[in-house]
């Protein structure tokens, strides 16, 4: 069995600070990390490998420095990393990202399962997984919280929904996106860290894949960011004090629920 | 190839662009701005430059003729013949947008035994309803619903398609948009119209709600967005409103490689994405047993129970109740945070909440920065008093 895990490099914090004088964003010295949801995707793939034998390949699209997070993924148990990196890929929205990732998948070939995180912490779109599946023409299910059974032909799993859970049977090859509930990611072992140090991440540039240039990067992105701004939360904060706090709060709560 | 370039002769090294860049991709070297390789070409820096020193080179894109796309579509999600709240919110908002563009708003409903939903959607603002009613459409299925939506969009050519950002909606929308090769903006909280260019301005939170981005889809149609539940208020229903209900011929059955075997529904009131009131607990509640206090408060108020990750990781409440960046985003009218520190990853899950109440023993807890009402104190003492007080007054 061959499993591909999609791994995105994201900023380590989402804090956006506002410069009070210039009214602009300050983002300084932010380290990059593996997108938190993708750590569950990695762990799940490695568990399948341990249970039934599989080759697990990490795939990322990003700047050359994203090689580091693929190496980190190797220290967490994946076998090999591929990084799609080229200036021609830059400026991609979710549609162009999915297309570019699909080129990497085609290069890797003969896969049975693709695992993505539910969403990336910088964009929170949760669109790349389903879009990638559609671009490849395979079935997908989002928000998987448990894999019940997997064999050469099918995967049976639990999906978390707004109303509860659903048990789903999917024909392979397929793509799933996973939520945090699915597992508890392990820490890298010393042995794996050594292996990671010595392994090579394969870089795929524009010339290494068979791409339609019109579908890449900014050019292949139907959506454009027109502007960005920091949301202003003008909060009227009232502290409830004194000996009758609970009584005061009770009246406030009653006021709120009677009104709505 | 597209690129962002600094014109060194115009750049004065003022750093405005450095601050405007959400990706930390501009650096000042020798008093001139330099674009680093991690630039994503988002273009945020261009307008920040007062000296016109930033040149955004875009590739010529072949423009398609999109003028024949007209009208606003709402995918009206339903379950067991009952519409999701967000479907009604969207027909209301769609009507407002439609008035600006001078077009109709059309709701699409797929399901089994759903023809009665037509009147309801019209009462809430739809001008037209397209229904497809068949036993094999009973359960939501991304693939089957997606393929039908694609066929309908190709036939009718709406300029805007809005879908509720529910778990089903967020899974369905990218299926449609990537097949149609058009843009999709996730989880929008503000929708406006640029009348001059006839564009939908789609504003959404990014970076866990710390930054808002307004996104447009100028050259492809339809313009697609998923919209967060509860940010728009639905209109007051008017059952005298007139509208057209079209029952579509049922197409031949679509086969799917995704098969639903069974579902397990949460207990009533456990759905935090739909709840109007949420009582949410953090580690400060002390132990699993004390959660009963929060549950009692929640049932008195008619709300649902939420939790921080710390509580879920301790096994005190299931993951389905987790609020935050790696849990769910919630938008109740009232959110009561009990013993919650207010970590940025938790607050990221709180969207446009009218009233946040926080109870925490630490006056410095960050949760007080986002709360409308705060009480400094021990929740184990305050909760029983509060419960007693509410019971006596209700
Ligand atoms: C990548 C990532 C993703 C994350 N995603 C999420 C997420 O989705 N959701 C989430 O919630 N967290 C998330 N976290 C964790 C988050 O950073 C915090 O650790 C977590 O929210 C803290 O939970 P807490 O407030 O319950 O606990 P604590 O931080 O331990 O806070 C407990 C609070 O209770 C107060 N307290 C103590 N005793 C009492 C008392 N008797 N009465 C009243 N108050 C009392 C304390 O003053 C304190 O403020 C994430 C973290 C990371 C790194
Ligand atoms: N640039 C990327 N490289 C690799 N995987 C990605 C990339 N962007 C998104 N993904 C995958 O798609 C998931 C959803 O991302 P998003 O749609 O951006 O929220 C992530 O959890 C990753 O698994």
JSON list of C-alpha atoms in Angstrom, two decimals, chain B residues 240-393:
[
{"chain": "B", "resi": 240, "resn": "UNK", "atom": "CA", "xyz": [-47.81, 35.98, 1.28]},
{"chain": "B", "resi": 241, "resn": "UNK", "atom": "CA", "xyz": [-44.66, 36.59, -0.76]},
{"chain": "B", "resi": 242, "resn": "UNK", "atom": "CA", "xyz": [-44.91, 35.32, -4.28]},
{"chain": "B", "resi": 243, "resn": "UNK", "atom": "CA", "xyz": [-42.31, 33.24, -5.99]},
{"chain": "B", "resi": 244, "resn": "UNK", "atom": "CA", "xyz": [-41.81, 30.47, -8.48]},
{"chain": "B", "resi": 245, "resn": "UNK", "atom": "CA", "xyz": [-41.38, 26.85, -7.41]},
{"chain": "B", "resi": 246, "resn": "UNK", "atom": "CA", "xyz": [-39.92, 24.60, -10.08]},
{"chain": "B", "resi": 247, "resn": "UNK", "atom": "CA", "xyz": [-39.86, 20.86, -9.50]},
{"chain": "B", "resi": 248, "resn": "UNK", "atom": "CA", "xyz": [-36.98, 19.62, -11.63]},
{"chain": "B", "resi": 249, "resn": "UNK", "atom": "CA", "xyz": [-37.18, 16.34, -13.52]},
{"chain": "B", "resi": 250, "resn": "UNK", "atom": "CA", "xyz": [-35.21, 13.71, -11.64]},
{"chain": "B", "resi": 251, "resn": "UNK", "atom": "CA", "xyz": [-32.07, 12.79, -13.54]},
{"chain": "B", "resi": 252, "resn": "UNK", "atom": "CA", "xyz": [-30.82, 9.20, -13.74]},
{"chain": "B", "resi": 253, "resn": "UNK", "atom": "CA", "xyz": [-29.30, 7.95, -10.52]},
{"chain": "B", "resi": 254, "resn": "UNK", "atom": "CA", "xyz": [-25.63, 8.80, -9.90]},
{"chain": "B", "resi": 255, "resn": "UNK", "atom": "CA", "xyz": [-23.32, 6.12, -8.54]},
{"chain": "B", "resi": 256, "resn": "UNK", "atom": "CA", "xyz": [-20.96, 7.09, -5.76]},
{"chain": "B", "resi": 257, "resn": "UNK", "atom": "CA", "xyz": [-17.78, 5.53, -4.44]},
{"chain": "B", "resi": 258, "resn": "UNK", "atom": "CA", "xyz": [-18.67, 6.97, -1.07]},
{"chain": "B", "resi": 259, "resn": "UNK", "atom": "CA", "xyz": [-21.25, 5.04, 0.85]},
{"chain": "B", "resi": 260, "resn": "UNK", "atom": "CA", "xyz": [-22.84, 6.04, 4.11]},
{"chain": "B", "resi": 261, "resn": "UNK", "atom": "CA", "xyz": [-23.32, 3.02, 6.33]},
{"chain": "B", "resi": 262, "resn": "UNK", "atom": "CA", "xyz": [-24.96, 4.60, 9.37]},
{"chain": "B", "resi": 263, "resn": "UNK", "atom": "CA", "xyz": [-25.05, 7.76, 11.39]},
{"chain": "B", "resi": 264, "resn": "UNK", "atom": "CA", "xyz": [-24.91, 8.39, 15.10]},
{"chain": "B", "resi": 265, "resn": "UNK", "atom": "CA", "xyz": [-26.54, 11.66, 16.07]},
{"chain": "B", "resi": 266, "resn": "UNK", "atom": "CA", "xyz": [-25.39, 13.64, 19.04]},
{"chain": "B", "resi": 267, "resn": "UNK", "atom": "CA", "xyz": [-27.80, 14.09, 21.87]},
{"chain": "B", "resi": 268, "resn": "UNK", "atom": "CA", "xyz": [-30.23, 16.93, 21.45]},
{"chain": "B", "resi": 269, "resn": "UNK", "atom": "CA", "xyz": [-28.56, 20.24, 22.19]},
{"chain": "B", "resi": 270, "resn": "UNK", "atom": "CA", "xyz": [-25.03, 18.98, 21.74]},
{"chain": "B", "resi": 271, "resn": "UNK", "atom": "CA", "xyz": [-24.50, 20.69, 18.40]},
{"chain": "B", "resi": 272, "resn": "UNK", "atom": "CA", "xyz": [-22.37, 23.69, 19.24]},
{"chain": "B", "resi": 273, "resn": "UNK", "atom": "CA", "xyz": [-22.26, 25.08, 15.69]},
{"chain": "B", "resi": 274, "resn": "UNK", "atom": "CA", "xyz": [-26.02, 25.62, 15.69]},
{"chain": "B", "resi": 275, "resn": "UNK", "atom": "CA", "xyz": [-26.49, 26.67, 19.31]},
{"chain": "B", "resi": 276, "resn": "UNK", "atom": "CA", "xyz": [-27.71, 30.13, 20.33]},
{"chain": "B", "resi": 277, "resn": "UNK", "atom": "CA", "xyz": [-26.25, 29.76, 23.80]},
{"chain": "B", "resi": 278, "resn": "UNK", "atom": "CA", "xyz": [-23.06, 27.93, 24.73]},
{"chain": "B", "resi": 279, "resn": "UNK", "atom": "CA", "xyz": [-21.76, 27.28, 28.23]},
{"chain": "B", "resi": 280, "resn": "UNK", "atom": "CA", "xyz": [-18.10, 26.44, 27.74]},
{"chain": "B", "resi": 281, "resn": "UNK", "atom": "CA", "xyz": [-15.70, 25.01, 30.29]},
{"chain": "B", "resi": 282, "resn": "UNK", "atom": "CA", "xyz": [-11.95, 25.17, 30.70]},
{"chain": "B", "resi": 283, "resn": "UNK", "atom": "CA", "xyz": [-9.42, 23.50, 32.96]},
{"chain": "B", "resi": 284, "resn": "UNK", "atom": "CA", "xyz": [-10.42, 25.95, 35.71]},
{"chain": "B", "resi": 285, "resn": "UNK", "atom": "CA", "xyz": [-13.56, 23.90, 36.37]},
{"chain": "B", "resi": 286, "resn": "UNK", "atom": "CA", "xyz": [-11.24, 21.64, 38.35]},
{"chain": "B", "resi": 287, "resn": "UNK", "atom": "CA", "xyz": [-12.37, 18.11, 37.58]},
{"chain": "B", "resi": 288, "resn": "UNK", "atom": "CA", "xyz": [-14.69, 16.04, 35.42]},
{"chain": "B", "resi": 289, "resn": "UNK", "atom": "CA", "xyz": [-17.32, 15.88, 38.10]},
{"chain": "B", "resi": 290, "resn": "UNK", "atom": "CA", "xyz": [-17.71, 19.67, 38.29]},
{"chain": "B", "resi": 291, "resn": "UNK", "atom": "CA", "xyz": [-18.72, 19.72, 34.64]},
{"chain": "B", "resi": 292, "resn": "UNK", "atom": "CA", "xyz": [-22.18, 18.79, 35.91]},
{"chain": "B", "resi": 293, "resn": "UNK", "atom": "CA", "xyz": [-22.49, 22.36, 37.19]},
{"chain": "B", "resi": 294, "resn": "UNK", "atom": "CA", "xyz": [-21.87, 23.75, 33.73]},
{"chain": "B", "resi": 295, "resn": "UNK", "atom": "CA", "xyz": [-24.27, 21.20, 32.24]},
{"chain": "B", "resi": 296, "resn": "UNK", "atom": "CA", "xyz": [-26.95, 22.24, 34.66]},
{"chain": "B", "resi": 297, "resn": "UNK", "atom": "CA", "xyz": [-26.45, 25.91, 33.80]},
{"chain": "B", "resi": 298, "resn": "UNK", "atom": "CA", "xyz": [-26.54, 25.06, 30.13]},
{"chain": "B", "resi": 299, "resn": "UNK", "atom": "CA", "xyz": [-29.79, 23.13, 30.41]},
{"chain": "B", "resi": 300, "resn": "UNK", "atom": "CA", "xyz": [-31.45, 25.93, 32.40]},
{"chain": "B", "resi": 301, "resn": "UNK", "atom": "CA", "xyz": [-30.49, 28.41, 29.68]},
{"chain": "B", "resi": 302, "resn": "UNK", "atom": "CA", "xyz": [-31.38, 26.00, 26.89]},
{"chain": "B", "resi": 303, "resn": "UNK", "atom": "CA", "xyz": [-27.86, 25.94, 25.51]},
{"chain": "B", "resi": 304, "resn": "UNK", "atom": "CA", "xyz": [-25.15, 23.52, 24.44]},
{"chain": "B", "resi": 305, "resn": "UNK", "atom": "CA", "xyz": [-21.93, 22.66, 26.22]},
{"chain": "B", "resi": 306, "resn": "UNK", "atom": "CA", "xyz": [-18.51, 23.64, 24.83]},
{"chain": "B", "resi": 307, "resn": "UNK", "atom": "CA", "xyz": [-14.97, 22.98, 25.99]},
{"chain": "B", "resi": 308, "resn": "UNK", "atom": "CA", "xyz": [-11.36, 23.99, 25.59]},
{"chain": "B", "resi": 309, "resn": "UNK", "atom": "CA", "xyz": [-8.80, 21.66, 24.19]},
{"chain": "B", "resi": 310, "resn": "UNK", "atom": "CA", "xyz": [-7.31, 21.21, 27.66]},
{"chain": "B", "resi": 311, "resn": "UNK", "atom": "CA", "xyz": [-10.66, 19.81, 28.85]},
{"chain": "B", "resi": 312, "resn": "UNK", "atom": "CA", "xyz": [-11.04, 17.54, 25.81]},
{"chain": "B", "resi": 313, "resn": "UNK", "atom": "CA", "xyz": [-7.48, 16.28, 26.16]},
{"chain": "B", "resi": 314, "resn": "UNK", "atom": "CA", "xyz": [-8.26, 15.39, 29.77]},
{"chain": "B", "resi": 315, "resn": "UNK", "atom": "CA", "xyz": [-11.18, 13.31, 28.52]},
{"chain": "B", "resi": 316, "resn": "UNK", "atom": "CA", "xyz": [-13.77, 15.35, 30.45]},
{"chain": "B", "resi": 317, "resn": "UNK", "atom": "CA", "xyz": [-15.82, 16.12, 27.33]},
{"chain": "B", "resi": 318, "resn": "UNK", "atom": "CA", "xyz": [-15.77, 14.69, 23.78]},
{"chain": "B", "resi": 319, "resn": "UNK", "atom": "CA", "xyz": [-13.90, 16.34, 20.93]},
{"chain": "B", "resi": 320, "resn": "UNK", "atom": "CA", "xyz": [-17.18, 17.24, 19.22]},
{"chain": "B", "resi": 321, "resn": "UNK", "atom": "CA", "xyz": [-17.56, 19.94, 21.89]},
{"chain": "B", "resi": 322, "resn": "UNK", "atom": "CA", "xyz": [-14.13, 21.54, 21.42]},
{"chain": "B", "resi": 323, "resn": "UNK", "atom": "CA", "xyz": [-14.16, 25.20, 20.48]},
{"chain": "B", "resi": 324, "resn": "UNK", "atom": "CA", "xyz": [-11.15, 26.76, 18.79]},
{"chain": "B", "resi": 325, "resn": "UNK", "atom": "CA", "xyz": [-8.61, 26.56, 16.06]},
{"chain": "B", "resi": 326, "resn": "UNK", "atom": "CA", "xyz": [-8.37, 22.78, 16.10]},
{"chain": "B", "resi": 327, "resn": "UNK", "atom": "CA", "xyz": [-12.00, 22.35, 17.14]},
{"chain": "B", "resi": 328, "resn": "UNK", "atom": "CA", "xyz": [-15.10, 24.14, 15.92]},
{"chain": "B", "resi": 329, "resn": "UNK", "atom": "CA", "xyz": [-15.87, 27.75, 15.20]},
{"chain": "B", "resi": 330, "resn": "UNK", "atom": "CA", "xyz": [-19.00, 28.85, 16.99]},
{"chain": "B", "resi": 331, "resn": "UNK", "atom": "CA", "xyz": [-21.23, 31.90, 16.74]},
{"chain": "B", "resi": 332, "resn": "UNK", "atom": "CA", "xyz": [-23.89, 31.77, 19.46]},
{"chain": "B", "resi": 333, "resn": "UNK", "atom": "CA", "xyz": [-25.54, 34.94, 20.75]},
{"chain": "B", "resi": 334, "resn": "UNK", "atom": "CA", "xyz": [-24.29, 34.18, 24.23]},
{"chain": "B", "resi": 335, "resn": "UNK", "atom": "CA", "xyz": [-21.02, 32.44, 25.16]},
{"chain": "B", "resi": 336, "resn": "UNK", "atom": "CA", "xyz": [-20.28, 31.78, 28.82]},
{"chain": "B", "resi": 337, "resn": "UNK", "atom": "CA", "xyz": [-16.60, 30.94, 29.40]},
{"chain": "B", "resi": 338, "resn": "UNK", "atom": "CA", "xyz": [-16.02, 29.19, 32.72]},
{"chain": "B", "resi": 339, "resn": "UNK", "atom": "CA", "xyz": [-12.44, 28.69, 33.93]},
{"chain": "B", "resi": 340, "resn": "UNK", "atom": "CA", "xyz": [-11.08, 29.34, 30.45]},
{"chain": "B", "resi": 341, "resn": "UNK", "atom": "CA", "xyz": [-7.79, 31.20, 30.16]},
{"chain": "B", "resi": 342, "resn": "UNK", "atom": "CA", "xyz": [-8.62, 32.57, 26.70]},
{"chain": "B", "resi": 343, "resn": "UNK", "atom": "CA", "xyz": [-5.60, 31.29, 24.76]},
{"chain": "B", "resi": 344, "resn": "UNK", "atom": "CA", "xyz": [-5.41, 32.63, 21.23]},
{"chain": "B", "resi": 345, "resn": "UNK", "atom": "CA", "xyz": [-6.17, 29.18, 19.77]},
{"chain": "B", "resi": 346, "resn": "UNK", "atom": "CA", "xyz": [-9.37, 29.00, 21.80]},
{"chain": "B", "resi": 347, "resn": "UNK", "atom": "CA", "xyz": [-10.52, 32.54, 21.03]},
{"chain": "B", "resi": 348, "resn": "UNK", "atom": "CA", "xyz": [-9.94, 31.81, 17.32]},
{"chain": "B", "resi": 349, "resn": "UNK", "atom": "CA", "xyz": [-13.10, 29.70, 17.45]},
{"chain": "B", "resi": 350, "resn": "UNK", "atom": "CA", "xyz": [-15.28, 32.54, 18.71]},
{"chain": "B", "resi": 351, "resn": "UNK", "atom": "CA", "xyz": [-16.86, 34.32, 15.77]},
{"chain": "B", "resi": 352, "resn": "UNK", "atom": "CA", "xyz": [-18.90, 37.50, 16.02]},
{"chain": "B", "resi": 353, "resn": "UNK", "atom": "CA", "xyz": [-20.47, 36.68, 19.35]},
{"chain": "B", "resi": 354, "resn": "UNK", "atom": "CA", "xyz": [-22.91, 39.25, 20.65]},
{"chain": "B", "resi": 355, "resn": "UNK", "atom": "CA", "xyz": [-22.23, 38.59, 24.33]},
{"chain": "B", "resi": 356, "resn": "UNK", "atom": "CA", "xyz": [-19.28, 36.82, 25.93]},
{"chain": "B", "resi": 357, "resn": "UNK", "atom": "CA", "xyz": [-19.34, 36.28, 29.68]},
{"chain": "B", "resi": 358, "resn": "UNK", "atom": "CA", "xyz": [-16.19, 35.10, 31.47]},
{"chain": "B", "resi": 359, "resn": "UNK", "atom": "CA", "xyz": [-15.76, 33.69, 34.94]},
{"chain": "B", "resi": 360, "resn": "UNK", "atom": "CA", "xyz": [-12.12, 33.24, 35.95]},
{"chain": "B", "resi": 361, "resn": "UNK", "atom": "CA", "xyz": [-10.22, 33.43, 39.23]},
{"chain": "B", "resi": 362, "resn": "UNK", "atom": "CA", "xyz": [-7.28, 35.19, 37.61]},
{"chain": "B", "resi": 363, "resn": "UNK", "atom": "CA", "xyz": [-8.00, 38.90, 36.95]},
{"chain": "B", "resi": 364, "resn": "UNK", "atom": "CA", "xyz": [-5.19, 38.91, 34.37]},
{"chain": "B", "resi": 365, "resn": "UNK", "atom": "CA", "xyz": [-6.64, 36.03, 32.32]},
{"chain": "B", "resi": 366, "resn": "UNK", "atom": "CA", "xyz": [-6.66, 36.97, 28.60]},
{"chain": "B", "resi": 367, "resn": "UNK", "atom": "CA", "xyz": [-10.30, 35.88, 28.27]},
{"chain": "B", "resi": 368, "resn": "UNK", "atom": "CA", "xyz": [-11.30, 39.15, 29.99]},
{"chain": "B", "resi": 369, "resn": "UNK", "atom": "CA", "xyz": [-9.91, 41.06, 26.99]},
{"chain": "B", "resi": 370, "resn": "UNK", "atom": "CA", "xyz": [-12.58, 39.59, 24.73]},
{"chain": "B", "resi": 371, "resn": "UNK", "atom": "CA", "xyz": [-15.40, 39.29, 27.24]},
{"chain": "B", "resi": 372, "resn": "UNK", "atom": "CA", "xyz": [-18.30, 41.75, 27.46]},
{"chain": "B", "resi": 373, "resn": "UNK", "atom": "CA", "xyz": [-19.00, 40.82, 31.07]},
{"chain": "B", "resi": 374, "resn": "UNK", "atom": "CA", "xyz": [-16.44, 39.44, 33.48]},
{"chain": "B", "resi": 375, "resn": "UNK", "atom": "CA", "xyz": [-16.46, 38.03, 36.97]},
{"chain": "B", "resi": 376, "resn": "UNK", "atom": "CA", "xyz": [-13.24, 37.44, 38.87]},
{"chain": "B", "resi": 377, "resn": "UNK", "atom": "CA", "xyz": [-13.81, 34.57, 41.21]},
{"chain": "B", "resi": 378, "resn": "UNK", "atom": "CA", "xyz": [-13.92, 30.83, 41.83]},
{"chain": "B", "resi": 379, "resn": "UNK", "atom": "CA", "xyz": [-16.33, 29.24, 39.39]},
{"chain": "B", "resi": 380, "resn": "UNK", "atom": "CA", "xyz": [-17.05, 26.39, 41.80]},
{"chain": "B", "resi": 381, "resn": "UNK", "atom": "CA", "xyz": [-18.54, 28.94, 44.19]},
{"chain": "B", "resi": 382, "resn": "UNK", "atom": "CA", "xyz": [-20.20, 31.20, 41.63]},
{"chain": "B", "resi": 383, "resn": "UNK", "atom": "CA", "xyz": [-21.90, 28.53, 39.53]},
{"chain": "B", "resi": 384, "resn": "UNK", "atom": "CA", "xyz": [-24.12, 27.04, 42.27]},
{"chain": "B", "resi": 385, "resn": "UNK", "atom": "CA", "xyz": [-25.21, 30.54, 43.29]},
{"chain": "B", "resi": 386, "resn": "UNK", "atom": "CA", "xyz": [-25.91, 31.49, 39.70]},
{"chain": "B", "resi": 387, "resn": "UNK", "atom": "CA", "xyz": [-27.90, 28.30, 39.08]},
{"chain": "B", "resi": 388, "resn": "UNK", "atom": "CA", "xyz": [-29.96, 28.84, 42.22]},
{"chain": "B", "resi": 389, "resn": "UNK", "atom": "CA", "xyz": [-30.61, 32.45, 41.27]},
{"chain": "B", "resi": 390, "resn": "UNK", "atom": "CA", "xyz": [-31.70, 31.59, 37.74]},
{"chain": "B", "resi": 391, "resn": "UNK", "atom": "CA", "xyz": [-33.96, 28.79, 38.93]},
{"chain": "B", "resi": 392, "resn": "UNK", "atom": "CA", "xyz": [-35.73, 31.11, 41.35]},
{"chain": "B", "resi": 393, "resn": "UNK", "atom": "CA", "xyz": [-36.30, 33.77, 38.70]}
]
